[in-house]
Coordinates of C-alpha atoms in Angstrom, one line a residue:
X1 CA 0.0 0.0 0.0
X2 CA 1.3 3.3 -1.0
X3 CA 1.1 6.2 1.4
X4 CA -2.8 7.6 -0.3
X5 CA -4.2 3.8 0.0
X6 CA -2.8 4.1 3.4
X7 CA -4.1 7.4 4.8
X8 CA -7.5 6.7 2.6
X9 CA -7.8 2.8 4.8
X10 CA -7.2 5.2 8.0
X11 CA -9.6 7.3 7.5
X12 CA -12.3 5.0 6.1
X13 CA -11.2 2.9 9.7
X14 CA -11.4 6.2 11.8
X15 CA -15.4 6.7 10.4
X16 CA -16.4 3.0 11.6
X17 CA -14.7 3.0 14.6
X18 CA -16.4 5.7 15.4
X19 CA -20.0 4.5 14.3
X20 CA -19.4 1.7 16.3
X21 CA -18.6 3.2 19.6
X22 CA -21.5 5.3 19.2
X23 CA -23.9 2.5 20.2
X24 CA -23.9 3.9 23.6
X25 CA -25.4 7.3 22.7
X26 CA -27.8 5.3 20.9
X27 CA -29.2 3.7 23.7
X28 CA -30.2 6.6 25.5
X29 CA -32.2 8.1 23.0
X30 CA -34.6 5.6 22.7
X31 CA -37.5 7.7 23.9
X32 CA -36.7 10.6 22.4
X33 CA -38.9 11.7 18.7
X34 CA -37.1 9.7 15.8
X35 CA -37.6 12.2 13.3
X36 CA -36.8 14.8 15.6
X37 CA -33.9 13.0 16.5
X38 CA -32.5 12.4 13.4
X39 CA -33.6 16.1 12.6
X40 CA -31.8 18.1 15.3
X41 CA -28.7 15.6 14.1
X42 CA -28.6 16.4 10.7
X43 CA -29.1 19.8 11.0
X44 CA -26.5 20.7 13.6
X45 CA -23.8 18.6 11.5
X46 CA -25.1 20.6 8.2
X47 CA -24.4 24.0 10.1
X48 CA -20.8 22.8 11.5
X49 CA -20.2 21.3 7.7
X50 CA -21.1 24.1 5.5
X51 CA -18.0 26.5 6.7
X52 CA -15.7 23.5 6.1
X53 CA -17.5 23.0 2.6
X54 CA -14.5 25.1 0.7
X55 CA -14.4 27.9 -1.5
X56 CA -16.8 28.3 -4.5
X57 CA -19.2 25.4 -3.3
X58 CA -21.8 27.1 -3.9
X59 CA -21.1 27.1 -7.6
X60 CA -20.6 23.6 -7.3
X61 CA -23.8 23.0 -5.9
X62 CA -25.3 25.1 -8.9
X63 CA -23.8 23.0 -11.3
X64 CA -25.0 19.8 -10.0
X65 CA -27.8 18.4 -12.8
X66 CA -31.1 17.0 -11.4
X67 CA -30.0 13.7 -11.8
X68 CA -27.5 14.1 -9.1
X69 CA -29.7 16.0 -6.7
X70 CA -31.8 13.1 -7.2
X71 CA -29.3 10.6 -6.1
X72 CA -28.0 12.9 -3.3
X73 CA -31.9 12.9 -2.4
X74 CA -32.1 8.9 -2.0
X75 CA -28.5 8.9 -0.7
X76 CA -29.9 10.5 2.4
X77 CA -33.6 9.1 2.8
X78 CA -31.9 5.2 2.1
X79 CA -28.5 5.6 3.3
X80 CA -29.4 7.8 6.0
X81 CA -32.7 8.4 7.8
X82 CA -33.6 5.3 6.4
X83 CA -31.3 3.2 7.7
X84 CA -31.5 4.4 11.1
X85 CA -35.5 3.8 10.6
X86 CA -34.8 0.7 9.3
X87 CA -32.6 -0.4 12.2
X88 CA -35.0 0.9 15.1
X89 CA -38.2 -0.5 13.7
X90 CA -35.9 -4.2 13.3
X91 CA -35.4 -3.7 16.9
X92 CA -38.5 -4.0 18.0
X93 CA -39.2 -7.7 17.2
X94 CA -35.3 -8.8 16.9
X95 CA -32.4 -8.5 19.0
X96 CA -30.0 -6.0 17.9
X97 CA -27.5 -8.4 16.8
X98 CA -29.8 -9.2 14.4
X99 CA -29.8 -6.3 12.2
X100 CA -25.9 -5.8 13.1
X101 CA -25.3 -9.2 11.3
X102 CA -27.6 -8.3 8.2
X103 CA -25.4 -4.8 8.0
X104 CA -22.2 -6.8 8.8
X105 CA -23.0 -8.6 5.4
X106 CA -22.4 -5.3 3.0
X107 CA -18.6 -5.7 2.5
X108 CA -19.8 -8.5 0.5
X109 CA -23.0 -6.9 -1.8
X110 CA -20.2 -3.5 -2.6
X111 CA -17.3 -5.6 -3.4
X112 CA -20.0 -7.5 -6.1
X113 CA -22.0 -4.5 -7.1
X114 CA -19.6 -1.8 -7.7
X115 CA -17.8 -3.4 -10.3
X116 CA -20.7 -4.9 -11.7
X117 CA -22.1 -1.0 -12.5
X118 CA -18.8 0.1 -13.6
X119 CA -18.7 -3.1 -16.4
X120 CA -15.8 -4.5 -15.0
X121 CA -15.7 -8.3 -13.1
X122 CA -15.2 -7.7 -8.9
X123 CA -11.8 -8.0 -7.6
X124 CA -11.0 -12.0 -6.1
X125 CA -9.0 -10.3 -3.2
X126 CA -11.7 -8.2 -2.2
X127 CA -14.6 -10.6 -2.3
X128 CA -12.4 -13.3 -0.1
X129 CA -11.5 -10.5 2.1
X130 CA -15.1 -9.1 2.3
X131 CA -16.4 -12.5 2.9
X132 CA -13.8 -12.8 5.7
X133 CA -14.9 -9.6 7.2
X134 CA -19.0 -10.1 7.4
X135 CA -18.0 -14.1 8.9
X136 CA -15.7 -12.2 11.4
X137 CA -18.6 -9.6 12.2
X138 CA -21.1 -12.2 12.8
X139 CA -18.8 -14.2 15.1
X140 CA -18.4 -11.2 17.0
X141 CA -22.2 -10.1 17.2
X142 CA -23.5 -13.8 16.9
X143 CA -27.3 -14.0 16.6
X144 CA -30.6 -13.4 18.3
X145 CA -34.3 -13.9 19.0
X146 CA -36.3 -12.5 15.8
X147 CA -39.4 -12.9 13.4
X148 CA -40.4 -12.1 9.6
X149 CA -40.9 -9.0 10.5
X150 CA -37.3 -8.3 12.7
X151 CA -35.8 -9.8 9.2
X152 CA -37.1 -7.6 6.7
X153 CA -36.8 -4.3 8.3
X154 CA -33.0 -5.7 8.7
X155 CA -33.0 -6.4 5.3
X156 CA -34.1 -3.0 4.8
X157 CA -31.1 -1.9 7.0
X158 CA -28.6 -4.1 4.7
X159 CA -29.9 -1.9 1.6
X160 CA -29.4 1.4 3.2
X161 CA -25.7 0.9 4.4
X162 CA -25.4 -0.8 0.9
X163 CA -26.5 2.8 -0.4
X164 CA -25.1 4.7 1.3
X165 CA -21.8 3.3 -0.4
X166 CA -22.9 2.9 -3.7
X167 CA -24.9 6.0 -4.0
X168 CA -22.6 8.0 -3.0
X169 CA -20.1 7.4 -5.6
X170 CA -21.0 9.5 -8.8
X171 CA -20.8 12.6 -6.5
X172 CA -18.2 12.2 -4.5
X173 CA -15.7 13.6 -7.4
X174 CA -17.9 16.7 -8.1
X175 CA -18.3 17.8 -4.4
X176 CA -15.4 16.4 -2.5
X177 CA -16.1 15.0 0.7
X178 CA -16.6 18.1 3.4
X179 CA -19.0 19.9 0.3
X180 CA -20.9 16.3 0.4
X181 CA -21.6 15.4 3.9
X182 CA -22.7 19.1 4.3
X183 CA -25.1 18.4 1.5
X184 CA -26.5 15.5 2.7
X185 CA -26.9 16.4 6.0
X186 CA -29.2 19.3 5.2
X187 CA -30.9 17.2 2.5
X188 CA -31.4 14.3 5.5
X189 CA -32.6 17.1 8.0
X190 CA -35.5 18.1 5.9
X191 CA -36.4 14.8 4.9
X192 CA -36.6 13.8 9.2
X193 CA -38.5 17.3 9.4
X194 CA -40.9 16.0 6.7
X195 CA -41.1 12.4 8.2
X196 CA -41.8 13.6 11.6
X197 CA -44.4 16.2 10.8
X198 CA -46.1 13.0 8.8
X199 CA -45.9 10.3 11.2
X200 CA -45.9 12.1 14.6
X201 CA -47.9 15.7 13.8
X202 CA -46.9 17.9 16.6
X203 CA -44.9 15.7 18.3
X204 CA -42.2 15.1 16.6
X205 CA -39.7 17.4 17.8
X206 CA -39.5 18.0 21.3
X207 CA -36.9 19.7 24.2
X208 CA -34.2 17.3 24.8
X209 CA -33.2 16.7 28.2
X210 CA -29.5 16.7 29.4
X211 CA -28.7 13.3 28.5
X212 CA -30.2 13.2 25.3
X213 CA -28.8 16.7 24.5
X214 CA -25.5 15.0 25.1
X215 CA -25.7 12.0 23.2
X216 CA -27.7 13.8 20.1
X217 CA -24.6 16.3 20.1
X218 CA -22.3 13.7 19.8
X219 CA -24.0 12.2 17.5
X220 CA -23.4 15.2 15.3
X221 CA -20.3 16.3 16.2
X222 CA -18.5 13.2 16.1
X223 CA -20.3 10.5 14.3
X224 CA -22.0 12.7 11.9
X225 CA -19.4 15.4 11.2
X226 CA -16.2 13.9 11.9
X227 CA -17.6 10.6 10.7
X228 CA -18.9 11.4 7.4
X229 CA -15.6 13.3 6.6
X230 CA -13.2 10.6 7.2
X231 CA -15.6 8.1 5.5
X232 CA -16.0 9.7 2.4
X233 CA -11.7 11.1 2.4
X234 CA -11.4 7.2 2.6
X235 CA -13.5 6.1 -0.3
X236 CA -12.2 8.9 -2.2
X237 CA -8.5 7.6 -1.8
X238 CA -9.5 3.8 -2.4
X239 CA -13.1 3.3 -4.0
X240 CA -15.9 1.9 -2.6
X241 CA -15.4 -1.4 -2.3
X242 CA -12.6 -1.4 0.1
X243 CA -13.6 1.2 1.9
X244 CA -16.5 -0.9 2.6
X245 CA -14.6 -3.3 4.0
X246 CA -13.7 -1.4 7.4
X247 CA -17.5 -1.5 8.3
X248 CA -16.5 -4.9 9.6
X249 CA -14.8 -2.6 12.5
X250 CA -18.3 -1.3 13.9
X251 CA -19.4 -4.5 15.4
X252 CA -15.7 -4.6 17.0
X253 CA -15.8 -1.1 18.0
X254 CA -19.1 -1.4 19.7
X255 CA -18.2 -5.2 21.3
X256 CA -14.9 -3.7 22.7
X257 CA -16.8 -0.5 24.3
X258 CA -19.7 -2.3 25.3
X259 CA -18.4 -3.4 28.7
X260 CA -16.7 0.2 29.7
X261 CA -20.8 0.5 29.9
X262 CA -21.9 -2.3 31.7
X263 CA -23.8 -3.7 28.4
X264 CA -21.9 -6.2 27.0
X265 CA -18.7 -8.6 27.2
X266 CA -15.5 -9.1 24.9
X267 CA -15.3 -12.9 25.5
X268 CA -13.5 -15.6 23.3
X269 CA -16.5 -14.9 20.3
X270 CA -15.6 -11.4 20.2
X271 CA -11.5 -12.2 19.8
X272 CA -12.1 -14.4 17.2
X273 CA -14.5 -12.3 15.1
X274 CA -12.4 -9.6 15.2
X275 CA -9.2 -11.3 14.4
X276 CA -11.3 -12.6 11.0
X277 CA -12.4 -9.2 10.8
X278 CA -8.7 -7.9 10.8
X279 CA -7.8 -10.1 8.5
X280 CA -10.4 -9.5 5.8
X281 CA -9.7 -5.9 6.2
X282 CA -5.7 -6.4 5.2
X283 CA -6.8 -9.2 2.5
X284 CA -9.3 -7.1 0.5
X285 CA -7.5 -3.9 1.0
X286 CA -4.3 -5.4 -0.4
X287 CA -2.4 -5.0 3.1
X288 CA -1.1 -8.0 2.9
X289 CA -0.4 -8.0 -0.9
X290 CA 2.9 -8.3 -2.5
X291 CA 3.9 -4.8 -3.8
X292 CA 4.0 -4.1 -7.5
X293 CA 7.8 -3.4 -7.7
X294 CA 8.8 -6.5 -6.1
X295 CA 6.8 -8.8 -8.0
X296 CA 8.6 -7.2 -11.3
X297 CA 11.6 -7.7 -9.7
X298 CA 11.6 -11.3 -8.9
X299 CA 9.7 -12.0 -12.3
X300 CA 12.7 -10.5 -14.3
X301 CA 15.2 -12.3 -12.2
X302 CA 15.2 -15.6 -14.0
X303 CA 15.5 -13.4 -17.2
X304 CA 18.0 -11.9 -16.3
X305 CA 20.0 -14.8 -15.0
X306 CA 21.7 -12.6 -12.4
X307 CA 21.2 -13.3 -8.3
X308 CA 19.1 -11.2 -6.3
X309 CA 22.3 -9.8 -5.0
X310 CA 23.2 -8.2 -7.6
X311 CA 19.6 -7.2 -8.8
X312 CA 18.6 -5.7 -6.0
X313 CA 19.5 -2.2 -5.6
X314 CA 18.4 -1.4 -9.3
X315 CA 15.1 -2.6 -8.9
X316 CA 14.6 -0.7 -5.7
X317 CA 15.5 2.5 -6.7
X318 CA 13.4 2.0 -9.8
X319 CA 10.2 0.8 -7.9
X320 CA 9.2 4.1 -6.1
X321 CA 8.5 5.9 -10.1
X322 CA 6.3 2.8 -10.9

């Protein structure tokens, strides 16, 4: 891995991480308004985004065609408040392992589907790796009490992480990743405003207390703001489908911060499914590949006829220009 592939896999690592230690401000907020949740979230994040957003964005934003507001539109109702939905309303019939190991399962759908809309035939390291990384996430979360419905609304969860990927992708070269997030943001805020006002009427949106006050601006400070950032600097440094891979880490992230709570425990389950994780991660995102100038120079050595001794300072100083 050169040094973009490795920032980009930092960053991407960084954004899950953090998704998955945010399980605990989750949990707290489970009487609060969803919409209005998800609302006061959004927004907040849009308003710390926006100065961050660069010079001339809002000619870029101008220049957009409809067809990419439209995809920025279902980026945020799928990928966004529709995933959360999605992973609330599983919760009510189904542990939360459940949907985790639904999620846990996207590594694999991006590594096949990406390539597939580009034309081209997915990558064989990261599908094995990607298949390595939703085994390793289910070993850590393992499985729980559900029904049909439980399944399908995590189902429902699977295609919004899947989205928020894939969808993603066409504008992420136009905006840039800080103009993005702040765009989506304010497109997902008025989309929970909407939502709310639908579902709950005057309801929706009410004074949080202290505790939820904390956890929604954390939420949007770190997960949201800090989150989306990283996320999307790490796809655009090494595509979609590897990037994808480190979402393996938020089961990990959330096992090993569970018990700092008092809701969970990192046992022998949780080792293990995180060591498959790890290595998934390093298979598909070429970690633990051979580099490029290397392999040339032990495939030209039997041409050459000449000893690796003798070979090897040439091809060294020649392999940092290839």
């Amino acid at each position: 891995m050169n040094a973009v592939t490795t920032r980009g896999a930092l960053l991407a690592a960084l954004a899950c991480v953090l998704v998955g230690g945010s399980f605990t401000a989750n949990s707290v907020l489970g009487d609060y308004p969803y919409a209005g949740g998800q609302f006061l979230r959004y927004a907040l994040a849009c308003l710390l985004l926006v100065p961050l957003a660069g010079r001339g964005a809002a000619a870029r934003l101008r220049s957009l065609p409809p067809r990419l507001w439209a995809r920025l539109a279902l980026l945020a109702a799928v990928g966004m408040v529709g995933f959360n939905l999605a992973v609330l309303a599983a919760e009510r019939t189904a542990e939360p392992a459940v949907p985790g190991v639904f999620v846990g399962c996207t590594p694999v759908v991006v590594a096949v589907l990406v390539p597939l809309l580009d034309g081209r035939r997915p990558q064989r390291a990261v599908l094995y790796g990607a298949s390595a990384v939703a085994v390793g996430a289910f070993t850590v979360q393992g499985w729980g009490r559900t029904d049909g419905v439980g399944i399908a609304f995590s189902l429902c969860a699977l295609v919004g992480e899947v989205g928020f990927a894939v969808l993603a992708v066409p504008v992420l070269r136009p905006l840039g990743p800080r103009l993005l997030s702040a765009t989506v943001c304010g497109v997902a805020a008025v989309e929970s405003a909407a939502a709310g006002l639908l579902l709950d009427g005057s309801a929706w949106l009410r004074r949080p207390d202290g505790v939820e006050a904390t956890a929604l601006l954390w939420q949007a400070v770190v997960v949201t703001v800090i989150g989306f950032v990283c996320w999307y600097m790490g796809m655009q440094r090494i595509g979609a489908e590897r990037a994808t891979l480190f979402s393996g880490l938020i089961p990990v992230a959330a096992a090993c911060t569970a018990p700092l709570v008092g809701t969970g425990s990192y046992g022998a389950a949780q080792a293990v499914g995180s060591a498959l994780v790890g290595a998934g991660v390093a298979l598909g995102s070429g970690a633990l590949s051979v580099p490029a100038g290397l392999r040339r120079f032990r495939a030209a050595l039997p041409e050459r006829g000449c000893s690796s001794t003798a070979a090897e300072p040439d091809a060294l100083v020649d392999a940092p220009n290839r």
